[in-house]
Tab-separated table of C-alpha atoms and ligand atoms in Angstrom:
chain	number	residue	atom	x	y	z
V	1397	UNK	CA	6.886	-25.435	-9.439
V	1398	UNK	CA	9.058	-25.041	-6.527
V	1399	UNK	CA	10.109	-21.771	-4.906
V	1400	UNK	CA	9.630	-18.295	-6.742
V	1401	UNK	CA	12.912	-16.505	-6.685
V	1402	UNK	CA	12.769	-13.221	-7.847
V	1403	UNK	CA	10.418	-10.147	-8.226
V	1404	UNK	CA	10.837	-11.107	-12.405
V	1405	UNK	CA	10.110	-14.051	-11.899
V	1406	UNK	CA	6.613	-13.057	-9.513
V	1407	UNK	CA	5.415	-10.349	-12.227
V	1408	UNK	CA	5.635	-12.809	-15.806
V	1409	UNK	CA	4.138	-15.420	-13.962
V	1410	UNK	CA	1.329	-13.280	-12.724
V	1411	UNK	CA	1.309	-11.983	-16.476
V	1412	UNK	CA	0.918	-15.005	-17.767
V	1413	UNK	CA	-1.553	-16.137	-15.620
V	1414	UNK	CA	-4.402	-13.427	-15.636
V	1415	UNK	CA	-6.669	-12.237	-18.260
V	1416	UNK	CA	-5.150	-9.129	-20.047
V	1417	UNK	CA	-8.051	-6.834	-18.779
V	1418	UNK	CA	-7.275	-7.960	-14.960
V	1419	UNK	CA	-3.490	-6.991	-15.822
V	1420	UNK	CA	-4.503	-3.926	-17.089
V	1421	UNK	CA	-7.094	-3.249	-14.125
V	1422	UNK	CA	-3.851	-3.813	-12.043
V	1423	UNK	CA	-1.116	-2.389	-13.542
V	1424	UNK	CA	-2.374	0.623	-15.511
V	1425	UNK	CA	-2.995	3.975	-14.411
V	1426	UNK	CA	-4.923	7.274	-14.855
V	1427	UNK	CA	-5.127	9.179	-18.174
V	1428	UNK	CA	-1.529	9.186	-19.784
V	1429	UNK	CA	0.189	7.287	-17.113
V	1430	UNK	CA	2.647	10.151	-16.417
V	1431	UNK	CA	2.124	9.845	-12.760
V	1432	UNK	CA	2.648	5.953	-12.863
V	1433	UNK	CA	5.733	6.331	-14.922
V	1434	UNK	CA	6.973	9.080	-12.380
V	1435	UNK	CA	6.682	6.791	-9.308
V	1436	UNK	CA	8.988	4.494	-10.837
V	1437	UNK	CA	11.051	7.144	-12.731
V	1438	UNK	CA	12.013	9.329	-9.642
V	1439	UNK	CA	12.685	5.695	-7.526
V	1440	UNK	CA	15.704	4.996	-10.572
V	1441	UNK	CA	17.020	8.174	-10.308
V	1442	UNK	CA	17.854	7.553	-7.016
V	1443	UNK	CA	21.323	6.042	-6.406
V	1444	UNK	CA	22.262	4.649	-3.066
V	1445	UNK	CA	25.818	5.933	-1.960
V	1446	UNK	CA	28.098	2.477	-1.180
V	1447	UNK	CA	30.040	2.860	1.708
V	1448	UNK	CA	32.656	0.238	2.487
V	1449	UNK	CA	34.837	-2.111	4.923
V	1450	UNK	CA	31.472	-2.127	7.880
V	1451	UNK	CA	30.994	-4.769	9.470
V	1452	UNK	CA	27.807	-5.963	7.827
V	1453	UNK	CA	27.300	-9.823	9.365
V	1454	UNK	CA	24.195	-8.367	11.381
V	1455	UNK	CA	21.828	-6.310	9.687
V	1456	UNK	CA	18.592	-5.707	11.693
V	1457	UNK	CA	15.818	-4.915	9.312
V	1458	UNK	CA	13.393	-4.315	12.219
V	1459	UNK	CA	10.815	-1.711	12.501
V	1460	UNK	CA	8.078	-0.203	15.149
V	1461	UNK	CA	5.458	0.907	13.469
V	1462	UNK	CA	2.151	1.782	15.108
V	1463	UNK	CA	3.024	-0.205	18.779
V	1464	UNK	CA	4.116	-3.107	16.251
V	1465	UNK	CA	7.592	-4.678	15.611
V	1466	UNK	CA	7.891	-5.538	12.206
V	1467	UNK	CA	10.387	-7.562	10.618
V	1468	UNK	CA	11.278	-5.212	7.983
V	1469	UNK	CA	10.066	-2.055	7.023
V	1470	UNK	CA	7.743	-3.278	4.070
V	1471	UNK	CA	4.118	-3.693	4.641
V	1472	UNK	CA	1.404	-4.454	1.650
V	1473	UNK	CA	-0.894	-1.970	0.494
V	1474	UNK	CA	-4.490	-2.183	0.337
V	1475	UNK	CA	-5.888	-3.424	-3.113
V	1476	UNK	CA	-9.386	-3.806	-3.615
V	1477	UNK	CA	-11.341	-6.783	-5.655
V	1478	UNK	CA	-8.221	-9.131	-4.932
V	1479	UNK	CA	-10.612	-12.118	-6.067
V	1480	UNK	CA	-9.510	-11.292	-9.691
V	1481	UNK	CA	-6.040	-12.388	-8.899
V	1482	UNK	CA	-6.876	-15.363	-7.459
V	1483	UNK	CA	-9.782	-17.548	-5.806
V	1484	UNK	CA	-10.206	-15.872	-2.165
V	1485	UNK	CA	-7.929	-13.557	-2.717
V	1486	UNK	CA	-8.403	-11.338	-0.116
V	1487	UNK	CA	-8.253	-14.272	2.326
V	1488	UNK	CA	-5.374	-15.215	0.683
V	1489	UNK	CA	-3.746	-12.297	0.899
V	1490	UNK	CA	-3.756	-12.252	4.744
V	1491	UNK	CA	-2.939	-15.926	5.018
V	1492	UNK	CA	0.395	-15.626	2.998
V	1493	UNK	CA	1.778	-11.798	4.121
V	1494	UNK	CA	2.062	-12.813	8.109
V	1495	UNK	CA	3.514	-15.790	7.614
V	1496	UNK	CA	7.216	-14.244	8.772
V	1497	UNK	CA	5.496	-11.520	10.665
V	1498	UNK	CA	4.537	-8.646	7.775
V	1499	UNK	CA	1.372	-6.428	7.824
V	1500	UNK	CA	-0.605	-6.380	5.632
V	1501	UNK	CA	-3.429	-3.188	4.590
V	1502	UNK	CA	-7.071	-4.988	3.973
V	1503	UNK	CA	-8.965	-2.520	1.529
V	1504	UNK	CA	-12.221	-0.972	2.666
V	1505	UNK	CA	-13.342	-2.431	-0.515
V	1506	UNK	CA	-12.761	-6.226	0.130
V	1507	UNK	CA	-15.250	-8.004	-0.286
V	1508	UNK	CA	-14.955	-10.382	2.720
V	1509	UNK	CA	-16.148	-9.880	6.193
V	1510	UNK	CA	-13.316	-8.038	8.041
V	1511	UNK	CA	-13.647	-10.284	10.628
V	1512	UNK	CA	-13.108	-13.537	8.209
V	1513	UNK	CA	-9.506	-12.101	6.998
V	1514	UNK	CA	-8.711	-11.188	10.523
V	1515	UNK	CA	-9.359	-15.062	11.358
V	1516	UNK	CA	-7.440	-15.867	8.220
V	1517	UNK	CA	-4.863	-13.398	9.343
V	1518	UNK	CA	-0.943	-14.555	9.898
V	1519	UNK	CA	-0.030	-11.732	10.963
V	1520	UNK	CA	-0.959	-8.216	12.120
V	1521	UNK	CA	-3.797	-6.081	9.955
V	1522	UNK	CA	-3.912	-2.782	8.889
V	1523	UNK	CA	-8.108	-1.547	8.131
V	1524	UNK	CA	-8.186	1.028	5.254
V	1525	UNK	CA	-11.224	2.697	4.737
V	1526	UNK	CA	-13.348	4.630	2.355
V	1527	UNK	CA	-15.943	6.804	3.417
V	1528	UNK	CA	-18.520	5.436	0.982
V	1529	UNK	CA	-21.438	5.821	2.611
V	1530	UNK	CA	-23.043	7.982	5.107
V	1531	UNK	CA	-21.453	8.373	8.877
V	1532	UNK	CA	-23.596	5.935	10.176
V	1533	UNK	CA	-22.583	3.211	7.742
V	1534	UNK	CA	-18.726	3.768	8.526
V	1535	UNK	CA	-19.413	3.547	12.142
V	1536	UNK	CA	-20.793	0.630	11.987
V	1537	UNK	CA	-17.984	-0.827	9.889
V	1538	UNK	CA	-15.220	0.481	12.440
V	1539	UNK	CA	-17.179	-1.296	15.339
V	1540	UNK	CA	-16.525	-4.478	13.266
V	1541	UNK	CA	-13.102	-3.819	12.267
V	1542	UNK	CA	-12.584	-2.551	16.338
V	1543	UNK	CA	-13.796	-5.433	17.465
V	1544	UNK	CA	-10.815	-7.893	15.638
V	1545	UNK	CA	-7.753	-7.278	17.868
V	1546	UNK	CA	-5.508	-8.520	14.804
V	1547	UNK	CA	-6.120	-4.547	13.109
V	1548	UNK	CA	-3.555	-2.485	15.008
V	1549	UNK	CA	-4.492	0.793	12.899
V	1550	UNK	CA	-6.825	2.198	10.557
V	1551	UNK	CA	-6.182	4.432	7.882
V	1552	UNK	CA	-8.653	6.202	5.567
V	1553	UNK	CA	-7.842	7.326	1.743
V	1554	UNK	CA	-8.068	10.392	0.853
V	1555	UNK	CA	-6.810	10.786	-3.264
V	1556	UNK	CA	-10.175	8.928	-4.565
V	1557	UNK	CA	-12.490	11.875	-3.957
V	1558	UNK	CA	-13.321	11.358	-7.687
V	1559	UNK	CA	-12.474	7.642	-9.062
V	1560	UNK	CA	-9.447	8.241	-11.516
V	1561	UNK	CA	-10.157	7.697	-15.261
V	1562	UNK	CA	-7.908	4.864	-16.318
V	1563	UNK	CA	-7.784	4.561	-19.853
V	1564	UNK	CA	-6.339	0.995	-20.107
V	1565	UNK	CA	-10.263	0.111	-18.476
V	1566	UNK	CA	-12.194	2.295	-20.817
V	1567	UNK	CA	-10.074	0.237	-23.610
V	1568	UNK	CA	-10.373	-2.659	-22.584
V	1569	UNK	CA	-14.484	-1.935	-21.547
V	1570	UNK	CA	-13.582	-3.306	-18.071
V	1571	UNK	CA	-15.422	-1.520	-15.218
V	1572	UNK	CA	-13.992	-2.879	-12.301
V	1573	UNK	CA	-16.465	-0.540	-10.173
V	1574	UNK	CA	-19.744	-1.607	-12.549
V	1575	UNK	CA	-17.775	-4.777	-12.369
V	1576	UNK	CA	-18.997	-7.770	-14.014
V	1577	UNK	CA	-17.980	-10.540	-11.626
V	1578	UNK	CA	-20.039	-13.563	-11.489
V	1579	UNK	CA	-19.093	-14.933	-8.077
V	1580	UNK	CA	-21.118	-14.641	-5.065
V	1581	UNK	CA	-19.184	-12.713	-2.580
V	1582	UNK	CA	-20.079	-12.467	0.955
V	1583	UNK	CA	-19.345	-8.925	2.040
V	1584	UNK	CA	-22.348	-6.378	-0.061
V	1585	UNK	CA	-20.799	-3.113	-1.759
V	1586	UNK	CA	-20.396	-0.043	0.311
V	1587	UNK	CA	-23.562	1.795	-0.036
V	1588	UNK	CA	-22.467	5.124	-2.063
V	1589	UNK	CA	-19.461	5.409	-3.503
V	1590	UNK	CA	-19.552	9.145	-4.865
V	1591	UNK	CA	-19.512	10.174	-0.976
V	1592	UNK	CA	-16.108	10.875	-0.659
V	1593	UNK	CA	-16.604	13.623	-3.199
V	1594	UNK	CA	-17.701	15.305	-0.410
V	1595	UNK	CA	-15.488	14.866	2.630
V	1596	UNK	CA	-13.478	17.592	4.143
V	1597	UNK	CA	-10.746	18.455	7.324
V	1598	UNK	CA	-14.484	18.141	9.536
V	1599	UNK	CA	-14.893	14.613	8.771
V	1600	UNK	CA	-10.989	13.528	9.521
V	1601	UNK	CA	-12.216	15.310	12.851
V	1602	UNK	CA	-15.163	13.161	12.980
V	1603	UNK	CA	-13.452	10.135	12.421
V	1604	UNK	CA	-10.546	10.848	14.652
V	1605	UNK	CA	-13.272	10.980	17.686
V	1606	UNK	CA	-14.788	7.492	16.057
V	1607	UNK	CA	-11.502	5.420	15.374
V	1608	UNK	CA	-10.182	3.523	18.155
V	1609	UNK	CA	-7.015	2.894	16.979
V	1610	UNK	CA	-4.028	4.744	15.390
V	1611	UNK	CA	-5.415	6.673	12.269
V	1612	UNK	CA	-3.878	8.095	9.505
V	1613	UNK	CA	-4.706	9.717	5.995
V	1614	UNK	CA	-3.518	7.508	3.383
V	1615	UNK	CA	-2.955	9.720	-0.553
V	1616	UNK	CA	-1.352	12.738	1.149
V	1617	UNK	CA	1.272	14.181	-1.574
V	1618	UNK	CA	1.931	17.573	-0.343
V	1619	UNK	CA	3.745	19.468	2.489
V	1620	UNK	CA	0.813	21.838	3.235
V	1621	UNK	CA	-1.529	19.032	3.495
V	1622	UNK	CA	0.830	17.242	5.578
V	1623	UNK	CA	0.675	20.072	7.962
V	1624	UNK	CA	-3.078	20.432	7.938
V	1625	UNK	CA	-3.237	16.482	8.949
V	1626	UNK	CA	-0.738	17.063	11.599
V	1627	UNK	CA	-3.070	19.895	13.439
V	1628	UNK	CA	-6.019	17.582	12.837
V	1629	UNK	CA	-4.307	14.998	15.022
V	1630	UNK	CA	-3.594	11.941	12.892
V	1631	UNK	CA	-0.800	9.195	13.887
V	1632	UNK	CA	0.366	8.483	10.744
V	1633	UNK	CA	0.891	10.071	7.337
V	1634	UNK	CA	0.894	7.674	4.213
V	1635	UNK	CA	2.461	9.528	0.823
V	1636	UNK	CA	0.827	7.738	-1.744
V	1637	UNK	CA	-0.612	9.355	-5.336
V	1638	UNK	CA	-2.543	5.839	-5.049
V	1639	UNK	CA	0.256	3.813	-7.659
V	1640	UNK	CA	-0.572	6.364	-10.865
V	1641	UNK	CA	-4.011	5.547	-10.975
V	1642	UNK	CA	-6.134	8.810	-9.544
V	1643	UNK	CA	-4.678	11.959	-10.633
V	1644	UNK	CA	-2.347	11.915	-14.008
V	1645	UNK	CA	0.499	13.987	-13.953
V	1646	UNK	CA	0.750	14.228	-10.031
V	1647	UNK	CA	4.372	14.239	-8.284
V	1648	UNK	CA	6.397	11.080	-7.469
V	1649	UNK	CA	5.990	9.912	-4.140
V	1650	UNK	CA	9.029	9.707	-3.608
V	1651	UNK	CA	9.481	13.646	-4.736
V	1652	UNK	CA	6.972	14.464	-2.300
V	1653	UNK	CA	8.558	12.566	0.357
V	1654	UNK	CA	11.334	14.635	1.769
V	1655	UNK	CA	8.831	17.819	1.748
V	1656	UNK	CA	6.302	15.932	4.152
V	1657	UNK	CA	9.098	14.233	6.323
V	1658	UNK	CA	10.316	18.229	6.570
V	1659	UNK	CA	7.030	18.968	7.986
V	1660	UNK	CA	6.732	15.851	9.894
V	1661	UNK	CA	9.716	16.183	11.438
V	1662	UNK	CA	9.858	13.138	13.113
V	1663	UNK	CA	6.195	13.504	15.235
V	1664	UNK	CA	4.277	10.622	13.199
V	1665	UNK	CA	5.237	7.512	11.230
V	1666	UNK	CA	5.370	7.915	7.408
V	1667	UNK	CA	3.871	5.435	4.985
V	1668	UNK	CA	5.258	5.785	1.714
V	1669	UNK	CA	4.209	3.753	-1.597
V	1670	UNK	CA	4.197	4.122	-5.761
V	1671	UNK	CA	6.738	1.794	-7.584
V	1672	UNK	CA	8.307	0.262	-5.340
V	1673	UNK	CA	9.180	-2.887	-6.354
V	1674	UNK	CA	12.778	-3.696	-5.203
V	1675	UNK	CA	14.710	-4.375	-1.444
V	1676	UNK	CA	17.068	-1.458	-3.164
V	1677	UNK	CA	13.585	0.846	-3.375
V	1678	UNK	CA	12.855	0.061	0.115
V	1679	UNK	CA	16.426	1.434	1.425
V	1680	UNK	CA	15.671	4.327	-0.452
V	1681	UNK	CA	12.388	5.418	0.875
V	1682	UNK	CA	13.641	5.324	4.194
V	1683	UNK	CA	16.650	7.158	3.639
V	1684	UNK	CA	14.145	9.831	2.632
V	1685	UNK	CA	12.288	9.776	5.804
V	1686	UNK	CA	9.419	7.210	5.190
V	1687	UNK	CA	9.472	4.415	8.422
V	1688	UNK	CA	7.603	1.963	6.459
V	1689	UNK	CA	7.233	1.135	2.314
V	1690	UNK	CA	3.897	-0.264	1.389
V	1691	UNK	CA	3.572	-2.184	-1.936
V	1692	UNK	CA	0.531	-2.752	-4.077
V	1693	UNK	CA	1.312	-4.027	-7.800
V	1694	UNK	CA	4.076	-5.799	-6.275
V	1695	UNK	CA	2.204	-7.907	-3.994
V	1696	UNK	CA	-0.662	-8.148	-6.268
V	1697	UNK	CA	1.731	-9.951	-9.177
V	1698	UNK	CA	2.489	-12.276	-5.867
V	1699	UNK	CA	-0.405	-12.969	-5.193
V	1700	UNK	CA	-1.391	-13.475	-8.756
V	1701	UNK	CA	1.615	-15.687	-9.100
V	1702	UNK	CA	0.546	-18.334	-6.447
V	1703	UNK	CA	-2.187	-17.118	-3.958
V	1704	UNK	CA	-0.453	-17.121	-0.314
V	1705	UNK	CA	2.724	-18.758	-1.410
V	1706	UNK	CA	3.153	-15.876	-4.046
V	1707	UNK	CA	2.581	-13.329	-1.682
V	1708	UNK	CA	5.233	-14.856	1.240
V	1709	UNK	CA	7.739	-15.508	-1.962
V	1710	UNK	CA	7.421	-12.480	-2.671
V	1711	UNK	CA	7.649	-10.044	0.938
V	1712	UNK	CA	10.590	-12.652	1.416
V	1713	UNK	CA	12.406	-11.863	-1.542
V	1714	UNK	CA	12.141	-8.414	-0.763
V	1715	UNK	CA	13.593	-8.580	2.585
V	1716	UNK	CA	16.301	-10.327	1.229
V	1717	UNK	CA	16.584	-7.568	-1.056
V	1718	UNK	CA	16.481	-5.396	1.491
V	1719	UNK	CA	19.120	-6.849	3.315
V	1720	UNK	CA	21.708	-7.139	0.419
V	1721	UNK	CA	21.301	-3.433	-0.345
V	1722	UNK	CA	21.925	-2.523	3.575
V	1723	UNK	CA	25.152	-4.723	3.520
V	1724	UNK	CA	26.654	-3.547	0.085
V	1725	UNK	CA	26.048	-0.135	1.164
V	1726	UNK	CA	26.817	-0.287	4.522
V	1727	UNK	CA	24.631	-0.504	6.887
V	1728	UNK	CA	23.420	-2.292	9.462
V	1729	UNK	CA	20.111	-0.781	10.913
V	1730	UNK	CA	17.662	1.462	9.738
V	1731	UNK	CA	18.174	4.128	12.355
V	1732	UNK	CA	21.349	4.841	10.006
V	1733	UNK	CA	19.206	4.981	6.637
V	1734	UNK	CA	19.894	8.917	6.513
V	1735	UNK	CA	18.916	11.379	3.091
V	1736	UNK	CA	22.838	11.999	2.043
V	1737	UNK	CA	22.115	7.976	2.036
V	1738	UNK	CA	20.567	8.811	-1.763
V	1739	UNK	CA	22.098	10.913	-4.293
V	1740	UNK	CA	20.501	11.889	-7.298
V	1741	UNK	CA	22.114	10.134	-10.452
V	1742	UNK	CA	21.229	9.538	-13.920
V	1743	UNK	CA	18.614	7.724	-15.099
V	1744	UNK	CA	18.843	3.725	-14.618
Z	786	FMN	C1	-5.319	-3.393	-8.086
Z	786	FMN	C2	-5.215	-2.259	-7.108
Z	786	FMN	C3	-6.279	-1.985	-6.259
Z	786	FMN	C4	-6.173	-0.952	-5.324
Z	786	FMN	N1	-7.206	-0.739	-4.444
Z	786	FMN	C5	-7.041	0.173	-3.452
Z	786	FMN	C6	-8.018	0.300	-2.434
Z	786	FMN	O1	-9.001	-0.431	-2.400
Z	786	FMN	N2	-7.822	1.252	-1.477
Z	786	FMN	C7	-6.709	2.066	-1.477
Z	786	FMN	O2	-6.579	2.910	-0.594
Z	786	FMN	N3	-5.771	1.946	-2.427
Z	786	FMN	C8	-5.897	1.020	-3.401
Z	786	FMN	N4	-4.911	0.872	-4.332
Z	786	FMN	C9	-3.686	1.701	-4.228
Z	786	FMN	C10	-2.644	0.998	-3.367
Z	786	FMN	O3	-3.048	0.892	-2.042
Z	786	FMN	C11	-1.305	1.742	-3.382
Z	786	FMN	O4	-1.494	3.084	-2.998
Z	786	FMN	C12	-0.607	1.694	-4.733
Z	786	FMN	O5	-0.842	0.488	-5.397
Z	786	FMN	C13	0.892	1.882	-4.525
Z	786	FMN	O6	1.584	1.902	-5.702
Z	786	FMN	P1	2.284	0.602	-6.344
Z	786	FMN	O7	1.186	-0.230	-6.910
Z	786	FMN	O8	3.149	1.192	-7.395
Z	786	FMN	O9	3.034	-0.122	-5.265
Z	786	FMN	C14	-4.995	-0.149	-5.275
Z	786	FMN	C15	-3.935	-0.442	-6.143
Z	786	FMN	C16	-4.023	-1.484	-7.043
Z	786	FMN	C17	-2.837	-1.774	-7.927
């Protein structure tokens, strides 16, 4: 088949390839869609402003994020049930995004042993969790994921305090929760997932005393929550309205963006992700103050496309990306990536 080439090229083929209920499960959102249309809405009304005659034969794409030098300032975002995409998916998943140095974010959902996709690991690990179960359960998880040296943070969701009602599923009468697989797969189910339904500020407290690591709140959309994370003591923030598929009709991520990097103000790393898809998305999220882009449906249609391969086609072809859009606009590093680096246009 020979090298994939372009993010086109990554999605058909992952089209193609899985069932239409598994496309659906990963590429649909909540209720109207209006929030997953958004994300990728507000990202085309962006323009980048091109600047001309720099001296663009260097361009450092570098990163630190979290005591970790990245290559480029893209990272993949946790996705649960990754053995619909393909066989070991989750394994797969880590083998293929470290291969030139990426992170990658290993859902609290997976259904391997964290410690078998830190040995399949690449590269460096990000641990997301879910609070599905009772204190006692996620302790015990965190002393596993704690005890792999490849997880250099842990972050834990916080937009799934209900699980979003994503009408492409009910269609389709695919319950990817009830789910219907008929593999064996060695990790069991978290214990209760309603739990989060009650989780407030106390338990980020709790879990900042019980995380050993650098710990963020992943699904934070608003400026006033921002704040509130910021007095609870978290190292990262990660924007995210969870790609469209929790709350319909909540704000672009990248709307919300410049409100929380306001509040932010340059204390904590920001995480940003929803619809990005492009090296020319990934300039524009940090020109808006974001230090790192994290990609789900992306990397899932690369992974879908061919297992680790896909996955390391497809984080390359976005740093390339990334690198042409630096250059034509010009710039060089991402210290320079600036907000009058975006101008609102018309739509795309
Ligand atoms: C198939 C799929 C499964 C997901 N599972 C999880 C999960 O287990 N935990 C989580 O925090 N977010 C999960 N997400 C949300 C992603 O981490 C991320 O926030 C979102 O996909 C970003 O938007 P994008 O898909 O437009 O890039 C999932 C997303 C998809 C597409």
């Amino acid at each position: 088949m020979g090298e994939f080439r372009t993010m086109g090229e990554l999605e058909r083929m992952a089209q193609y390839r899985l069932p239409k209920h598994v496309w659906d499960y990963a590429n649909g959102g909540a209720g109207s869609e209006a929030t997953l249309r958004r994300n990728r809405a507000a990202l085309a009304r962006l323009a980048i402003e091109q600047r001309v005659l720099v001296d663009v034969r260097n361009i450092d794409l570098s990163v630190d994020f979290l005591g970790v030098r990245l290559p480029m300032p893209a990272i993949v975002a946790p996705m649960g049930g990754l053995f619909r995409f393909w066989p070991q998916g989750e394994l797969e998943m880590a083998r293929g995004a470290g291969r030139d140095g990426c992170m990658a974010t290993v859902s609290g959902v997976c259904r391997w042993p964290v410690e078998q996709v830190a040995e399949a690991a690449t590269g460096p690990l990000l641990f997301q969790l879910y609070h599905n179960g009772p204190r006692e359960w996620v302790q015990a998880k965190l002393e596993r994921v704690h005890s792999c040296p490849v997880y250099k943070a842990v972050c834990l969701t916080v937009d799934v305090p209900l699980y979003g009602r994503r009408d492409r599923d009910l269609d389709n009468r695919y319950g990817a929760r009830a789910s219907e697989e008929t593999q064996e797969l060695p990790e069991p189910k978290p214990p209760d997932p309603e739990y989060p339904a009650q989780l407030t500020w106390a338990d980020v407290d709790w879990l900042r005393q019980h995380v050993r690591l650098p710990f963020g709140l992943k699904g934070i959309l608003s400026a006033a929550d921002a704040r509130i994370a910021l007095d609870h003591g978290v190292d990262f923030i990660w924007v995210s309205n969870h790609g469209g598929r929790q709350l319909d009709s909540a704000r672009a991520t990248v709307e919300a963006l410049p409100d929380v990097a306001e509040v932010v103000a340059g204390r904590v790393p920001i995480v940003v992700d929803g619809g990005f898809t492009r090296g020319s998305d990934v300039v524009k999220g940090l020109a808006l103050g974001a230090t790192v882009v994290a990609m789900g449906k992306a990397a899932s249609w690369g992974l879908a496309a061919g297992g680790a391969d896909g996955i390391a086609a497809m984080l390359r072809i976005i740093r390339e990306e990334t690198r042409l859009a630096m250059g034509l606009s010009g710039h060089t590093s991402m210290r320079e990536l600036t907000p009058d680096v975006v101008r609102t246009a018309g739509a795309a």
